[in-house]
PDB file of C-alpha atoms in Angstrom:
ATOM      1  CA  UNK A  21       1.561 -54.730 -22.131  1.00  0.00           C
ATOM      2  CA  UNK A  22       2.190 -52.591 -25.176  1.00  0.00           C
ATOM      3  CA  UNK A  23       2.607 -48.860 -24.648  1.00  0.00           C
ATOM      4  CA  UNK A  24       2.234 -48.116 -28.359  1.00  0.00           C
ATOM      5  CA  UNK A  25      -1.019 -48.667 -30.206  1.00  0.00           C
ATOM      6  CA  UNK A  26      -2.037 -47.757 -33.733  1.00  0.00           C
ATOM      7  CA  UNK A  27      -4.689 -45.132 -34.223  1.00  0.00           C
ATOM      8  CA  UNK A  28      -6.130 -43.626 -37.364  1.00  0.00           C
ATOM      9  CA  UNK A  29      -3.609 -40.772 -37.147  1.00  0.00           C
ATOM     10  CA  UNK A  30      -0.551 -42.907 -36.308  1.00  0.00           C
ATOM     11  CA  UNK A  31       1.146 -44.307 -33.221  1.00  0.00           C
ATOM     12  CA  UNK A  32      -0.020 -43.450 -29.722  1.00  0.00           C
ATOM     13  CA  UNK A  33       2.150 -43.735 -26.597  1.00  0.00           C
ATOM     14  CA  UNK A  34       0.833 -44.025 -23.061  1.00  0.00           C
ATOM     15  CA  UNK A  35       2.529 -41.948 -20.365  1.00  0.00           C
ATOM     16  CA  UNK A  36       2.372 -42.089 -16.575  1.00  0.00           C
ATOM     17  CA  UNK A  37       2.249 -38.443 -15.523  1.00  0.00           C
ATOM     18  CA  UNK A  38       4.013 -37.030 -12.500  1.00  0.00           C
ATOM     19  CA  UNK A  39       4.517 -33.594 -10.972  1.00  0.00           C
ATOM     20  CA  UNK A  40       7.937 -32.479  -9.770  1.00  0.00           C
ATOM     21  CA  UNK A  41       8.356 -28.934  -8.524  1.00  0.00           C
ATOM     22  CA  UNK A  42       5.195 -27.767 -10.286  1.00  0.00           C
ATOM     23  CA  UNK A  43       6.288 -29.157 -13.671  1.00  0.00           C
ATOM     24  CA  UNK A  44       4.333 -31.908 -15.434  1.00  0.00           C
ATOM     25  CA  UNK A  45       6.425 -34.854 -16.618  1.00  0.00           C
ATOM     26  CA  UNK A  46       5.497 -38.021 -18.489  1.00  0.00           C
ATOM     27  CA  UNK A  47       7.197 -41.412 -18.364  1.00  0.00           C
ATOM     28  CA  UNK A  48       6.498 -43.868 -21.189  1.00  0.00           C
ATOM     29  CA  UNK A  49       4.396 -46.584 -19.571  1.00  0.00           C
ATOM     30  CA  UNK A  50       6.490 -49.270 -21.275  1.00  0.00           C
ATOM     31  CA  UNK A  51       9.374 -48.288 -18.936  1.00  0.00           C
ATOM     32  CA  UNK A  52       7.271 -48.210 -15.750  1.00  0.00           C
ATOM     33  CA  UNK A  53       7.358 -51.310 -13.544  1.00  0.00           C
ATOM     34  CA  UNK A  54       5.131 -50.020 -10.734  1.00  0.00           C
ATOM     35  CA  UNK A  55       3.983 -46.962  -8.814  1.00  0.00           C
ATOM     36  CA  UNK A  56       4.390 -46.972  -5.040  1.00  0.00           C
ATOM     37  CA  UNK A  57       4.734 -44.903  -1.891  1.00  0.00           C
ATOM     38  CA  UNK A  58       8.253 -45.480  -0.557  1.00  0.00           C
ATOM     39  CA  UNK A  59       8.464 -46.390   3.088  1.00  0.00           C
ATOM     40  CA  UNK A  60      11.456 -46.875   5.352  1.00  0.00           C
ATOM     41  CA  UNK A  61      14.245 -45.631   3.135  1.00  0.00           C
ATOM     42  CA  UNK A  62      17.692 -46.707   4.285  1.00  0.00           C
ATOM     43  CA  UNK A  63      20.322 -44.025   3.725  1.00  0.00           C
ATOM     44  CA  UNK A  64      23.403 -45.006   1.733  1.00  0.00           C
ATOM     45  CA  UNK A  65      26.636 -43.519   3.129  1.00  0.00           C
ATOM     46  CA  UNK A  66      28.755 -41.631   0.569  1.00  0.00           C
ATOM     47  CA  UNK A  67      26.093 -42.021  -2.137  1.00  0.00           C
ATOM     48  CA  UNK A  68      25.473 -39.270  -4.682  1.00  0.00           C
ATOM     49  CA  UNK A  69      23.213 -36.460  -3.445  1.00  0.00           C
ATOM     50  CA  UNK A  70      20.299 -37.590  -5.623  1.00  0.00           C
ATOM     51  CA  UNK A  71      20.252 -41.084  -4.066  1.00  0.00           C
ATOM     52  CA  UNK A  72      17.641 -40.712  -1.326  1.00  0.00           C
ATOM     53  CA  UNK A  73      18.322 -44.252  -0.114  1.00  0.00           C
ATOM     54  CA  UNK A  74      17.382 -47.849  -0.787  1.00  0.00           C
ATOM     55  CA  UNK A  75      14.313 -49.850   0.115  1.00  0.00           C
ATOM     56  CA  UNK A  76      12.967 -53.359  -0.126  1.00  0.00           C
ATOM     57  CA  UNK A  77      10.000 -53.551  -2.492  1.00  0.00           C
ATOM     58  CA  UNK A  78       8.476 -57.025  -2.606  1.00  0.00           C
ATOM     59  CA  UNK A  79      11.884 -58.674  -2.245  1.00  0.00           C
ATOM     60  CA  UNK A  80      13.753 -56.372  -4.638  1.00  0.00           C
ATOM     61  CA  UNK A  81      16.302 -53.806  -3.520  1.00  0.00           C
ATOM     62  CA  UNK A  82      15.286 -50.488  -5.083  1.00  0.00           C
ATOM     63  CA  UNK A  83      17.517 -47.406  -5.267  1.00  0.00           C
ATOM     64  CA  UNK A  84      15.390 -44.317  -4.637  1.00  0.00           C
ATOM     65  CA  UNK A  85      16.392 -41.351  -6.825  1.00  0.00           C
ATOM     66  CA  UNK A  86      15.215 -37.927  -5.607  1.00  0.00           C
ATOM     67  CA  UNK A  87      14.089 -36.239  -8.822  1.00  0.00           C
ATOM     68  CA  UNK A  88      13.980 -32.816  -7.145  1.00  0.00           C
ATOM     69  CA  UNK A  89      17.684 -33.110  -6.329  1.00  0.00           C
ATOM     70  CA  UNK A  90      18.403 -34.528  -9.814  1.00  0.00           C
ATOM     71  CA  UNK A  91      16.746 -31.460 -11.333  1.00  0.00           C
ATOM     72  CA  UNK A  92      18.485 -29.020  -8.988  1.00  0.00           C
ATOM     73  CA  UNK A  93      15.249 -28.052  -7.233  1.00  0.00           C
ATOM     74  CA  UNK A  94      14.848 -27.291  -3.542  1.00  0.00           C
ATOM     75  CA  UNK A  95      13.428 -29.836  -1.110  1.00  0.00           C
ATOM     76  CA  UNK A  96       9.671 -29.852  -0.644  1.00  0.00           C
ATOM     77  CA  UNK A  97       8.423 -27.694   2.189  1.00  0.00           C
ATOM     78  CA  UNK A  98       5.239 -29.645   2.880  1.00  0.00           C
ATOM     79  CA  UNK A  99       5.080 -32.894   4.808  1.00  0.00           C
ATOM     80  CA  UNK A 100       3.220 -34.883   2.172  1.00  0.00           C
ATOM     81  CA  UNK A 101       4.894 -38.185   1.374  1.00  0.00           C
ATOM     82  CA  UNK A 102       6.651 -38.605  -1.955  1.00  0.00           C
ATOM     83  CA  UNK A 103       5.413 -41.044  -4.556  1.00  0.00           C
ATOM     84  CA  UNK A 104       7.705 -43.169  -6.687  1.00  0.00           C
ATOM     85  CA  UNK A 105       7.647 -44.599 -10.173  1.00  0.00           C
ATOM     86  CA  UNK A 106       9.531 -47.890 -10.372  1.00  0.00           C
ATOM     87  CA  UNK A 107      11.789 -48.355 -13.401  1.00  0.00           C
ATOM     88  CA  UNK A 108      14.561 -50.765 -14.374  1.00  0.00           C
ATOM     89  CA  UNK A 109      17.879 -50.230 -16.116  1.00  0.00           C
ATOM     90  CA  UNK A 110      20.148 -53.169 -16.941  1.00  0.00           C
ATOM     91  CA  UNK A 111      18.520 -55.401 -14.340  1.00  0.00           C
ATOM     92  CA  UNK A 112      18.730 -52.834 -11.515  1.00  0.00           C
ATOM     93  CA  UNK A 113      15.577 -51.420  -9.931  1.00  0.00           C
ATOM     94  CA  UNK A 114      15.091 -47.710  -9.267  1.00  0.00           C
ATOM     95  CA  UNK A 115      12.316 -45.624  -7.785  1.00  0.00           C
ATOM     96  CA  UNK A 116      12.040 -42.098  -9.177  1.00  0.00           C
ATOM     97  CA  UNK A 117      10.712 -39.981  -6.300  1.00  0.00           C
ATOM     98  CA  UNK A 118       8.268 -37.266  -7.305  1.00  0.00           C
ATOM     99  CA  UNK A 119       5.783 -34.928  -5.647  1.00  0.00           C
ATOM    100  CA  UNK A 120       2.709 -36.692  -6.999  1.00  0.00           C
ATOM    101  CA  UNK A 121       1.578 -39.193  -9.600  1.00  0.00           C
ATOM    102  CA  UNK A 122      -1.171 -38.279 -12.021  1.00  0.00           C
ATOM    103  CA  UNK A 123      -3.155 -40.127 -14.603  1.00  0.00           C
ATOM    104  CA  UNK A 124      -2.120 -42.194 -17.597  1.00  0.00           C
ATOM    105  CA  UNK A 125      -2.378 -40.207 -20.818  1.00  0.00           C
ATOM    106  CA  UNK A 126      -2.557 -41.620 -24.336  1.00  0.00           C
ATOM    107  CA  UNK A 127      -0.903 -39.114 -26.649  1.00  0.00           C
ATOM    108  CA  UNK A 128      -0.224 -39.231 -30.367  1.00  0.00           C
ATOM    109  CA  UNK A 129       3.452 -39.550 -31.264  1.00  0.00           C
ATOM    110  CA  UNK A 130       2.797 -36.883 -33.907  1.00  0.00           C
ATOM    111  CA  UNK A 131       2.208 -34.383 -31.069  1.00  0.00           C
ATOM    112  CA  UNK A 132       5.630 -34.946 -29.489  1.00  0.00           C
ATOM    113  CA  UNK A 133       7.958 -32.040 -30.267  1.00  0.00           C
ATOM    114  CA  UNK A 134      11.672 -31.549 -29.788  1.00  0.00           C
ATOM    115  CA  UNK A 135      12.731 -29.746 -26.628  1.00  0.00           C
ATOM    116  CA  UNK A 136      12.092 -26.011 -26.996  1.00  0.00           C
ATOM    117  CA  UNK A 137      15.230 -23.854 -26.926  1.00  0.00           C
ATOM    118  CA  UNK A 138      14.000 -22.109 -23.776  1.00  0.00           C
ATOM    119  CA  UNK A 139      13.463 -25.351 -21.799  1.00  0.00           C
ATOM    120  CA  UNK A 140      15.442 -25.368 -18.558  1.00  0.00           C
ATOM    121  CA  UNK A 141      18.786 -27.029 -19.432  1.00  0.00           C
ATOM    122  CA  UNK A 142      18.485 -29.388 -16.433  1.00  0.00           C
ATOM    123  CA  UNK A 143      15.192 -30.685 -17.822  1.00  0.00           C
ATOM    124  CA  UNK A 144      16.460 -30.776 -21.400  1.00  0.00           C
ATOM    125  CA  UNK A 145      19.249 -33.179 -20.363  1.00  0.00           C
ATOM    126  CA  UNK A 146      16.744 -35.811 -19.253  1.00  0.00           C
ATOM    127  CA  UNK A 147      13.987 -35.148 -21.787  1.00  0.00           C
ATOM    128  CA  UNK A 148      13.259 -36.859 -25.073  1.00  0.00           C
ATOM    129  CA  UNK A 149      10.724 -34.210 -26.110  1.00  0.00           C
ATOM    130  CA  UNK A 150       7.613 -32.367 -25.002  1.00  0.00           C
ATOM    131  CA  UNK A 151       3.869 -32.505 -25.517  1.00  0.00           C
ATOM    132  CA  UNK A 152       1.863 -29.282 -25.439  1.00  0.00           C
ATOM    133  CA  UNK A 153      -1.318 -29.972 -23.494  1.00  0.00           C
ATOM    134  CA  UNK A 154      -4.146 -27.634 -22.483  1.00  0.00           C
ATOM    135  CA  UNK A 155      -2.368 -25.137 -20.253  1.00  0.00           C
ATOM    136  CA  UNK A 156       0.615 -27.394 -19.554  1.00  0.00           C
ATOM    137  CA  UNK A 157       3.843 -28.447 -21.157  1.00  0.00           C
ATOM    138  CA  UNK A 158       4.503 -32.116 -20.427  1.00  0.00           C
ATOM    139  CA  UNK A 159       8.201 -32.949 -20.504  1.00  0.00           C
ATOM    140  CA  UNK A 160       8.745 -36.554 -21.638  1.00  0.00           C
ATOM    141  CA  UNK A 161      11.339 -38.141 -19.368  1.00  0.00           C
ATOM    142  CA  UNK A 162      14.009 -40.377 -20.879  1.00  0.00           C
ATOM    143  CA  UNK A 163      14.619 -43.015 -18.192  1.00  0.00           C
ATOM    144  CA  UNK A 164      18.034 -43.977 -19.587  1.00  0.00           C
ATOM    145  CA  UNK A 165      19.235 -40.357 -19.484  1.00  0.00           C
ATOM    146  CA  UNK A 166      17.950 -39.892 -15.931  1.00  0.00           C
ATOM    147  CA  UNK A 167      19.780 -42.926 -14.639  1.00  0.00           C
ATOM    148  CA  UNK A 168      22.923 -42.450 -16.727  1.00  0.00           C
ATOM    149  CA  UNK A 169      23.454 -39.079 -15.056  1.00  0.00           C
ATOM    150  CA  UNK A 170      24.010 -40.946 -11.813  1.00  0.00           C
ATOM    151  CA  UNK A 171      27.308 -42.562 -10.955  1.00  0.00           C
ATOM    152  CA  UNK A 172      25.477 -45.642  -9.643  1.00  0.00           C
ATOM    153  CA  UNK A 173      24.067 -46.429 -13.110  1.00  0.00           C
ATOM    154  CA  UNK A 174      27.240 -46.025 -15.157  1.00  0.00           C
ATOM    155  CA  UNK A 175      28.720 -49.404 -14.430  1.00  0.00           C
ATOM    156  CA  UNK A 176      27.789 -52.172 -16.812  1.00  0.00           C
TER     157      UNK A 176
END
């Protein structure tokens, strides 16, 4: 599946959208393996705070990364279950836990801007740019930067 397609105005990238702490984020669909609702997380003793646990997803061991913790946000107060976006880095599987998963958006690469100077520094560290949408600012997540911040992804 190709995430980039040619349009009359240039390249278009598809993004899986997700909400974390009221902020809209987009993950390039080319990096997304699956979307799932994590069940039965097993805690990992002495793991970094952002590692919510591990789970078995169709025979693969997936490390669940709590994106709220990664971004320095407080835990959710509601009881709704988290959703996860499955991604891979160097053959390891990760699930990025978020509040909710939205739709897939096709956005022109021409509309992607550099991070604004007033973007929260925690978000800027894991962002490869932003798209200004009607009433929202979608922060484009850089999967490599998200997982490189974690000690469990540095080995290789």
